[in-house]
mmCIF file of C-alpha atoms and ligand atoms in Angstrom:
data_model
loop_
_atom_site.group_PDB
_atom_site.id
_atom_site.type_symbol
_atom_site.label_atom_id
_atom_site.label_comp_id
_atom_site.label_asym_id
_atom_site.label_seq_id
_atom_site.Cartn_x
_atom_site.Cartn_y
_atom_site.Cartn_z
ATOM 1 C CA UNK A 726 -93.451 6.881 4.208
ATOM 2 C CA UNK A 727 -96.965 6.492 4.859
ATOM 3 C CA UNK A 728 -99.326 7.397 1.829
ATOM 4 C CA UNK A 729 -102.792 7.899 2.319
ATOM 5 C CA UNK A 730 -104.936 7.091 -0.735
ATOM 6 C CA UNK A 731 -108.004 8.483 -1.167
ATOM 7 C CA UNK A 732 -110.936 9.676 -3.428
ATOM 8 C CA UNK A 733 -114.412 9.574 -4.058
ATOM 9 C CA UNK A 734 -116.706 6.714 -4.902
ATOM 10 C CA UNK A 735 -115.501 5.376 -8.299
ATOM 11 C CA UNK A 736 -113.110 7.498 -8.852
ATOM 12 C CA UNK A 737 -110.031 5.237 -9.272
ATOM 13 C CA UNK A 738 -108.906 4.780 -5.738
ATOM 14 C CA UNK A 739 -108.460 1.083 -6.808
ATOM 15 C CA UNK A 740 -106.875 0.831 -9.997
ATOM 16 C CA UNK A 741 -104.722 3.395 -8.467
ATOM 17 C CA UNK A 742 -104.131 0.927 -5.717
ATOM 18 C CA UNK A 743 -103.516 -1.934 -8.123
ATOM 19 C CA UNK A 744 -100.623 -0.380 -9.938
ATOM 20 C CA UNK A 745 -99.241 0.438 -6.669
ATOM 21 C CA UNK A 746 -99.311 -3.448 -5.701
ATOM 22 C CA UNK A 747 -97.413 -4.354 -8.786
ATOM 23 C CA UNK A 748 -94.563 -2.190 -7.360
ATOM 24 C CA UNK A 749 -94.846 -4.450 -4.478
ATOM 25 C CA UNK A 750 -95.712 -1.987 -1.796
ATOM 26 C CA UNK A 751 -97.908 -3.102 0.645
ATOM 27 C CA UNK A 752 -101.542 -1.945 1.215
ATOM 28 C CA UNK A 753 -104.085 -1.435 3.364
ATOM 29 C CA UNK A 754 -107.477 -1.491 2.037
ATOM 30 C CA UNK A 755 -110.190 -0.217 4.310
ATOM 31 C CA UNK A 756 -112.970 -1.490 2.044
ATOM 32 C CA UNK A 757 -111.685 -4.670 2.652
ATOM 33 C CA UNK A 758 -111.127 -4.302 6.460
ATOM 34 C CA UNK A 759 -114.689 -3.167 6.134
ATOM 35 C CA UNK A 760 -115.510 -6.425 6.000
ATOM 36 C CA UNK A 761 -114.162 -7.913 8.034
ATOM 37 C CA UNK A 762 -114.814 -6.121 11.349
ATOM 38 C CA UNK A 763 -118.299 -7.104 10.343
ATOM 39 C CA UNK A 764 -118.528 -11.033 9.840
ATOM 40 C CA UNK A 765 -120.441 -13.542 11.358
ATOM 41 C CA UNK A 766 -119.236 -13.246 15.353
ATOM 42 C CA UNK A 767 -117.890 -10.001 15.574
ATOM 43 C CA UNK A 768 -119.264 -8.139 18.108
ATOM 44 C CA UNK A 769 -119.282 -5.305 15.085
ATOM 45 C CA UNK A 770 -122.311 -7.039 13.270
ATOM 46 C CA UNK A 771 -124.230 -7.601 16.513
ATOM 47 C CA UNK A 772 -124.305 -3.895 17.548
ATOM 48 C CA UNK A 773 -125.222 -3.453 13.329
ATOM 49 C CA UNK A 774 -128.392 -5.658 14.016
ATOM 50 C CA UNK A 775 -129.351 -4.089 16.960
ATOM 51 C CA UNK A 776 -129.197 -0.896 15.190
ATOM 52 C CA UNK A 777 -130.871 -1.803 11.878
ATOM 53 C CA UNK A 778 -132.554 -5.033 12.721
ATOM 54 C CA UNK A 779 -132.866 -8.690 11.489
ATOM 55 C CA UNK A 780 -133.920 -7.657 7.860
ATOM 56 C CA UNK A 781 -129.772 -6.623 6.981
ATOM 57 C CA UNK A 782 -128.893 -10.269 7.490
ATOM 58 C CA UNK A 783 -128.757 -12.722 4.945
ATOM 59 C CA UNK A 784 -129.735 -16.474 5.199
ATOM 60 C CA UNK A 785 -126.626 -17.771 5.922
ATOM 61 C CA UNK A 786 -126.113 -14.552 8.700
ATOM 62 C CA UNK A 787 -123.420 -12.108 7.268
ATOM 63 C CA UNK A 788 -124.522 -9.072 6.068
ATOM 64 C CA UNK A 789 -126.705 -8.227 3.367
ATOM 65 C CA UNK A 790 -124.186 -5.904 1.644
ATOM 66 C CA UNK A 791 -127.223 -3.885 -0.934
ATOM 67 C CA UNK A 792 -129.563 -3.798 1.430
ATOM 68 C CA UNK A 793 -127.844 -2.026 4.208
ATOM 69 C CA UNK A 794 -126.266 0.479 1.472
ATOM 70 C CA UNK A 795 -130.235 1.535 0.349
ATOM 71 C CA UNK A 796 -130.625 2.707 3.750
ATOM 72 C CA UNK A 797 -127.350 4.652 4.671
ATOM 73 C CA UNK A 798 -126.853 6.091 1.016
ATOM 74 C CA UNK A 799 -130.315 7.466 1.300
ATOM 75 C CA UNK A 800 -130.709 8.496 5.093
ATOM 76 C CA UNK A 801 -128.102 10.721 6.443
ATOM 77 C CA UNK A 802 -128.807 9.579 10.408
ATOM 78 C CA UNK A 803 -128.782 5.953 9.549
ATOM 79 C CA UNK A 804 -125.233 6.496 7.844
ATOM 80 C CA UNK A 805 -124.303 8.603 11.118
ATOM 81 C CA UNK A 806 -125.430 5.709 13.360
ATOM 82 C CA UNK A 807 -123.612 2.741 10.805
ATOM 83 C CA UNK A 808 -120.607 4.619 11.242
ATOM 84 C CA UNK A 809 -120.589 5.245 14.749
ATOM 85 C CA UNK A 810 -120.569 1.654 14.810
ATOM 86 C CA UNK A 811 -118.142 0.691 12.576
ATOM 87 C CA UNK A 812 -115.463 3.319 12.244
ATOM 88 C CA UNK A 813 -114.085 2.944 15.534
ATOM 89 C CA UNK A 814 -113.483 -1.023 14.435
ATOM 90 C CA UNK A 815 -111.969 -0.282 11.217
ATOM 91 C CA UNK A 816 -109.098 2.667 12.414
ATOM 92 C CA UNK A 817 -108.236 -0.124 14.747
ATOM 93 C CA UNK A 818 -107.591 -3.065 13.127
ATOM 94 C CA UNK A 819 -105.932 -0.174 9.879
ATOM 95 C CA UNK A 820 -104.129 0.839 13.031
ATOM 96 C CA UNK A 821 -103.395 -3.054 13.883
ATOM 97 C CA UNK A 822 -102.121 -3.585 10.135
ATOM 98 C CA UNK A 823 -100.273 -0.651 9.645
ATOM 99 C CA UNK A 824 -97.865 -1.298 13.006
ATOM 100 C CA UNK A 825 -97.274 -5.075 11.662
ATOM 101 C CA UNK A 826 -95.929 -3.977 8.527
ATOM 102 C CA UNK A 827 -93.722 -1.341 10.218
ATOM 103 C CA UNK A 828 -92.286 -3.993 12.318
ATOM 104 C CA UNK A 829 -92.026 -6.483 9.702
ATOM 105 C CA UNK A 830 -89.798 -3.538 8.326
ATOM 106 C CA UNK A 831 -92.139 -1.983 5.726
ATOM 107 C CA UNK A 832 -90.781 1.856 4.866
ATOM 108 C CA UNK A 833 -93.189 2.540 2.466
ATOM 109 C CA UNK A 834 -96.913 1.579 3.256
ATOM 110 C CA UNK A 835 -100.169 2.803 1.095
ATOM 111 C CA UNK A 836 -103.409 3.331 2.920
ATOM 112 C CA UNK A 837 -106.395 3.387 1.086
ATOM 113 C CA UNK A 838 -109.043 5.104 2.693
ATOM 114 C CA UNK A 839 -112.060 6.262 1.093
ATOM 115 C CA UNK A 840 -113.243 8.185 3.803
ATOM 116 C CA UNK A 841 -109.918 9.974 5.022
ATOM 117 C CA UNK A 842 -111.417 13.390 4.868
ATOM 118 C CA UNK A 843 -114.834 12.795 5.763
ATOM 119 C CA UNK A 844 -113.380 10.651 8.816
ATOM 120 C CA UNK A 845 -110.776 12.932 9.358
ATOM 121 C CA UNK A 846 -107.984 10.782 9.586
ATOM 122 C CA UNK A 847 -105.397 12.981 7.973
ATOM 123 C CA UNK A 848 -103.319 12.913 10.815
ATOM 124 C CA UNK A 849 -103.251 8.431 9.961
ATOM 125 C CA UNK A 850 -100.844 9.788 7.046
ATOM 126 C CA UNK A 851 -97.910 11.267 5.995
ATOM 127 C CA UNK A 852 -98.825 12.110 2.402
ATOM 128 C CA UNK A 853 -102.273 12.205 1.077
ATOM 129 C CA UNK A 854 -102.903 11.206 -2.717
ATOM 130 C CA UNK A 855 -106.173 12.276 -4.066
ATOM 131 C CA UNK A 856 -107.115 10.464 -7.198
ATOM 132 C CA UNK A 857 -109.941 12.638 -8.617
ATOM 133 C CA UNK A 858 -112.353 12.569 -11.686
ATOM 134 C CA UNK A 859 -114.718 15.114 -13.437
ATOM 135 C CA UNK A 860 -118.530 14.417 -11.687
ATOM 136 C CA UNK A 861 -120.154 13.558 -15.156
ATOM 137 C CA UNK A 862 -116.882 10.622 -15.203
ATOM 138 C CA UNK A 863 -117.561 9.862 -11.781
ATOM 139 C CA UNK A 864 -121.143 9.448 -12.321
ATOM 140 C CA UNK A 865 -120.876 7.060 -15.652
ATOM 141 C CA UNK A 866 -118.392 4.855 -13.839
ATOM 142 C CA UNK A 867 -120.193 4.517 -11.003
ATOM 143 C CA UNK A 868 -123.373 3.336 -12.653
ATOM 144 C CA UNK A 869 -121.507 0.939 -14.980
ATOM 145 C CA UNK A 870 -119.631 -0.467 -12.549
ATOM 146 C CA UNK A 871 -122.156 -0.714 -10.237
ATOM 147 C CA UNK A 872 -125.002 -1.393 -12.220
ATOM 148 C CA UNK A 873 -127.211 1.692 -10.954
ATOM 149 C CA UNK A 874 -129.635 3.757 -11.633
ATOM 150 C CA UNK A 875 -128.422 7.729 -11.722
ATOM 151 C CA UNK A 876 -130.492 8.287 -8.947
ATOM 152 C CA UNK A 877 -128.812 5.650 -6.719
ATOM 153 C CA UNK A 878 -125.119 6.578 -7.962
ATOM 154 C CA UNK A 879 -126.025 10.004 -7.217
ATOM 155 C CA UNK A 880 -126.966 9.018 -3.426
ATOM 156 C CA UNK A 881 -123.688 7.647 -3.007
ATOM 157 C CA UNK A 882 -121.983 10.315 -4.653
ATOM 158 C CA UNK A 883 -123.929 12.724 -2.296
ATOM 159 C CA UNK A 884 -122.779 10.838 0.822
ATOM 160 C CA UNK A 885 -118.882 11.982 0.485
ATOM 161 C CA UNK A 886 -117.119 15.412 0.345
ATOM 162 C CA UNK A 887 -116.841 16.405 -3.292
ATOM 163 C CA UNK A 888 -113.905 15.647 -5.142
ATOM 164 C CA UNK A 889 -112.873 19.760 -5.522
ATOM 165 C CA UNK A 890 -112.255 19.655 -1.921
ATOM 166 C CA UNK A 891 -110.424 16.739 -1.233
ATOM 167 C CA UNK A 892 -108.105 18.342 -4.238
ATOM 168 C CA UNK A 893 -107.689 20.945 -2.028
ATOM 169 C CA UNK A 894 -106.137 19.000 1.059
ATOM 170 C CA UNK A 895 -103.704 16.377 -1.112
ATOM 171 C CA UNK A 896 -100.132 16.579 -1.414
ATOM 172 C CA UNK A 897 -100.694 15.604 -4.954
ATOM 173 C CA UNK A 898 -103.668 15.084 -7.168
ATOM 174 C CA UNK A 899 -103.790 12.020 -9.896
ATOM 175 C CA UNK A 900 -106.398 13.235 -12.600
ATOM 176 C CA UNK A 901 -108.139 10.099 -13.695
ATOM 177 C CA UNK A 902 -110.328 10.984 -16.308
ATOM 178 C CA UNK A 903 -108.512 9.602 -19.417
ATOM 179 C CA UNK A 904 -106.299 6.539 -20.077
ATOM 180 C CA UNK A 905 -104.467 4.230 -17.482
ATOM 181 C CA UNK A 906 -101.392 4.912 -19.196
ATOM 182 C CA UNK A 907 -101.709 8.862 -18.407
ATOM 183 C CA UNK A 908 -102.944 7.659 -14.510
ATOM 184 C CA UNK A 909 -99.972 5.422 -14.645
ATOM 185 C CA UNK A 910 -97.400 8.054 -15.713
ATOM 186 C CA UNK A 911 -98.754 10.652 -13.029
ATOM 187 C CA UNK A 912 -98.550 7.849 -10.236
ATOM 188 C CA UNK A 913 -94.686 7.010 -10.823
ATOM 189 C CA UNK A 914 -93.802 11.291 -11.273
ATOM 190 C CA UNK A 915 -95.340 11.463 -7.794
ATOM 191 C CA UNK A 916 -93.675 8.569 -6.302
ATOM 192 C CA UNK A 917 -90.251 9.475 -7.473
ATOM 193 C CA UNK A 918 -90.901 13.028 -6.256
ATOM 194 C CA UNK A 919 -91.508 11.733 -3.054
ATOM 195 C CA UNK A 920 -88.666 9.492 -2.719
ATOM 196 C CA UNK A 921 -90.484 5.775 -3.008
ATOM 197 C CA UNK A 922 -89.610 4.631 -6.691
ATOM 198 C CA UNK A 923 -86.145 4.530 -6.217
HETATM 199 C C1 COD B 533 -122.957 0.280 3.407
HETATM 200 C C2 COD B 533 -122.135 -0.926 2.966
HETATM 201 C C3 COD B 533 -122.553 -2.182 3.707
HETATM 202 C C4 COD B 533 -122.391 -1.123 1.434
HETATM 203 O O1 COD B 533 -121.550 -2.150 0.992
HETATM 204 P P1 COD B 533 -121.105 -2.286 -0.554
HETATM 205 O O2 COD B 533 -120.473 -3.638 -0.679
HETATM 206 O O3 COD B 533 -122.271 -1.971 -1.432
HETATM 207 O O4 COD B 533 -120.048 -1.128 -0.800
HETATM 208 P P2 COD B 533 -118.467 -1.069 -0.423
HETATM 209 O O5 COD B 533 -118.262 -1.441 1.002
HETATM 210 O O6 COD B 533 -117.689 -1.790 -1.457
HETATM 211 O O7 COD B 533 -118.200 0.507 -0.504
HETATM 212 C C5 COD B 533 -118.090 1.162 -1.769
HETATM 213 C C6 COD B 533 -117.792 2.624 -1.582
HETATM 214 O O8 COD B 533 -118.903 3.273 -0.942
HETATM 215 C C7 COD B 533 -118.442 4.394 -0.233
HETATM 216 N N1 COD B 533 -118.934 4.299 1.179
HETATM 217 C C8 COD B 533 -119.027 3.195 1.938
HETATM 218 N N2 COD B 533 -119.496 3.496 3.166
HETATM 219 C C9 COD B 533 -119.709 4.821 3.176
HETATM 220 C C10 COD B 533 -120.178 5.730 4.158
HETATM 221 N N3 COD B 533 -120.499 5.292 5.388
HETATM 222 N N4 COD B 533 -120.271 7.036 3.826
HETATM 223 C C11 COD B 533 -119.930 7.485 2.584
HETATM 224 N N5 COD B 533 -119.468 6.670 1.609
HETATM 225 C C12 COD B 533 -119.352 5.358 1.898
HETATM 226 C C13 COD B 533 -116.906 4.322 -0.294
HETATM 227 O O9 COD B 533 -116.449 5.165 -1.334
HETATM 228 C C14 COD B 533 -116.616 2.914 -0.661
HETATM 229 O O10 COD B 533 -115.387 2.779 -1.339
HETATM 230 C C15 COD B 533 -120.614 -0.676 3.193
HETATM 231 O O11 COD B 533 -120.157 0.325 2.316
HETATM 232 C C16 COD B 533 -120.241 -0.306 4.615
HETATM 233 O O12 COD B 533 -120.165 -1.162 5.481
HETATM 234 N N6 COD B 533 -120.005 1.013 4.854
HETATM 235 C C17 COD B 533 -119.603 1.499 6.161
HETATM 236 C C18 COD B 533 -118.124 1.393 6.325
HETATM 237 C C19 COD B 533 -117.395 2.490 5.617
HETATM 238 O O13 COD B 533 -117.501 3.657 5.983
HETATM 239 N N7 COD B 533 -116.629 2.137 4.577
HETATM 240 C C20 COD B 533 -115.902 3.080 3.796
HETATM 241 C C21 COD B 533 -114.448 2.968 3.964
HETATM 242 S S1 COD B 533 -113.868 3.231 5.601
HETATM 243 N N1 ATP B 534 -108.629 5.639 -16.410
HETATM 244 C C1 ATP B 534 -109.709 4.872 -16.488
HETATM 245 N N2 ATP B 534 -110.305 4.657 -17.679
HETATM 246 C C2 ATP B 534 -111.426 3.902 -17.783
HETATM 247 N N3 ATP B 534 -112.039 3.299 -16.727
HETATM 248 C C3 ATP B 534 -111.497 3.482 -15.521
HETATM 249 C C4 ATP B 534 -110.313 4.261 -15.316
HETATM 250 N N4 ATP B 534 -110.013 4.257 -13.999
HETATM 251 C C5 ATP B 534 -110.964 3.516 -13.389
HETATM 252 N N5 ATP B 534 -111.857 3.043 -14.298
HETATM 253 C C6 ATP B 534 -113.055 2.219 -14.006
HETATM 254 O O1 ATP B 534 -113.919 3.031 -13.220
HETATM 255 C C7 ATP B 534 -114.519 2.283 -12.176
HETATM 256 C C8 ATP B 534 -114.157 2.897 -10.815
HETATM 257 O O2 ATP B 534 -112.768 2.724 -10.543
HETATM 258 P P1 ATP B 534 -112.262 2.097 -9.156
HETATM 259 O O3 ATP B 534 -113.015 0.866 -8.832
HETATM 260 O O4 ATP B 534 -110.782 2.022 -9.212
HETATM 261 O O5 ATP B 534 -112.728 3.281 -8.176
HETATM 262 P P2 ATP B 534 -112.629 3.412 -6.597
HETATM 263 O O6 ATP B 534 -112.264 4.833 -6.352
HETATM 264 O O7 ATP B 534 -111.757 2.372 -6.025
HETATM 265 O O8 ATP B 534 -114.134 3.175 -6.154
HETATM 266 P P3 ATP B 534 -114.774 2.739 -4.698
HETATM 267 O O9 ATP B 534 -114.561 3.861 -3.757
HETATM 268 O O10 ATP B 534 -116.204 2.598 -5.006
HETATM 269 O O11 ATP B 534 -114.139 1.455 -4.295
HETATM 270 C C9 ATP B 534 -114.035 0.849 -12.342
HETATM 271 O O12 ATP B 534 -114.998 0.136 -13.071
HETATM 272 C C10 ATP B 534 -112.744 1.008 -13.139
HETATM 273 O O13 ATP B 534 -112.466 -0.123 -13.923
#
């Protein structure tokens, strides 16, 4: 089965996503492919610095992370025109990684996609787990974890569908607003539901 994994900024996609990995299923992470379509070389970062010039590079050339995320958490066309650029890389190589692991025999595979409902890439998934928070948890985490200013973590919280309607499109909802233990226990009642904690 193929689980999509999503959420809202800071609201637990990844510690959801680490007690999945200690079952040993495999995931895909499209923070992390996020990355990756975009260092030093790719043709990815070229068409990034031709959109938002030299000033989003750092020294040593990869990109400078904060400083692109001021400008597309704050302007709605600039985040339009990043992600023009950029989506199309990351599906593919999620695409790329999600057909080795079926080959190398996979059944179960998690993707973990921040953006499936804003991207609309339902369709990626056979199952779609929303882990959701209240907005005043949201918010605090955020700005902890982050180290920002409300106005900033508000930006970025502004940026994504909220978190009542992504509820409304999962197959099952993982309320994260109190311990890991309660997270936990909600993860493994879905996952037996659906057949993957055997
Ligand atoms: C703007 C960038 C450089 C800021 O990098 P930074 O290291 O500060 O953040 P990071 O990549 O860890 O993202 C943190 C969270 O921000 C949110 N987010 C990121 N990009 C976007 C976006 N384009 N629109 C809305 N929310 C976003 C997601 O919830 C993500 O989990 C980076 O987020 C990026 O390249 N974004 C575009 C790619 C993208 O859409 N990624 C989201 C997953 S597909
Ligand atoms: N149940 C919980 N109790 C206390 N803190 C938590 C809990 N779940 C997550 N956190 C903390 O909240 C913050 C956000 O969680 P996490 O990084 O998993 O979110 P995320 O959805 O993956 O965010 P992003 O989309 O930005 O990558 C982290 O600092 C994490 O340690």
């Amino acid at each position: 089965m193929i689980i999509g994994l999503t959420g809202s900024i800071a609201s637990g996609k990844s510690t959801v996503a680490e007690m999945l990995k200690e079952l040993h299923l495999p995931i895909i992470d499209a923070d992390l492919v996020a990355r990756v379509v975009v260092e030093p070389g790719t043709e990815t970062l070229k068409q990034i610095v031709e959109a938002f010039g030299e000033e989003v590079l750092l020294d040593d050339g990869t990109l400078d992370r904060p400083k692109l995320g001021s400008i597309i958490f704050h302007e709605p066309a600039a985040r339009k025109t990043l992600n023009d650029i950029i989506h199309p890389a990351i599906r593919q190589e999620m695409l790329r990684q999600r057909d080795e692991l079926l080959e190398n025999g996979s059944k179960d595979i998690v993707m973990d996609i921040p953006l499936l409902f804003e991207s609309r890439l339902q369709h990626f998934v056979e199952k779609i787990l929303v882990v959701t928070v209240t907005e005043e948890t949201q918010l605090k985490r955020l700005m902890e974890r982050n180290n920002l200013s409300e106005k900033e973590a508000m930006a970025r919280i502004s940026s994504q569908l909220p978190l009542s309607e992504k509820e409304k499109g999962a197959d099952a909802v993982i309320y994260n607003n109190n311990s890991l233990e309660s997270t936990r226990e909600q993860l493994y009642k879905i996952l037996g539901k659906w057949n993957v904690l055997k």
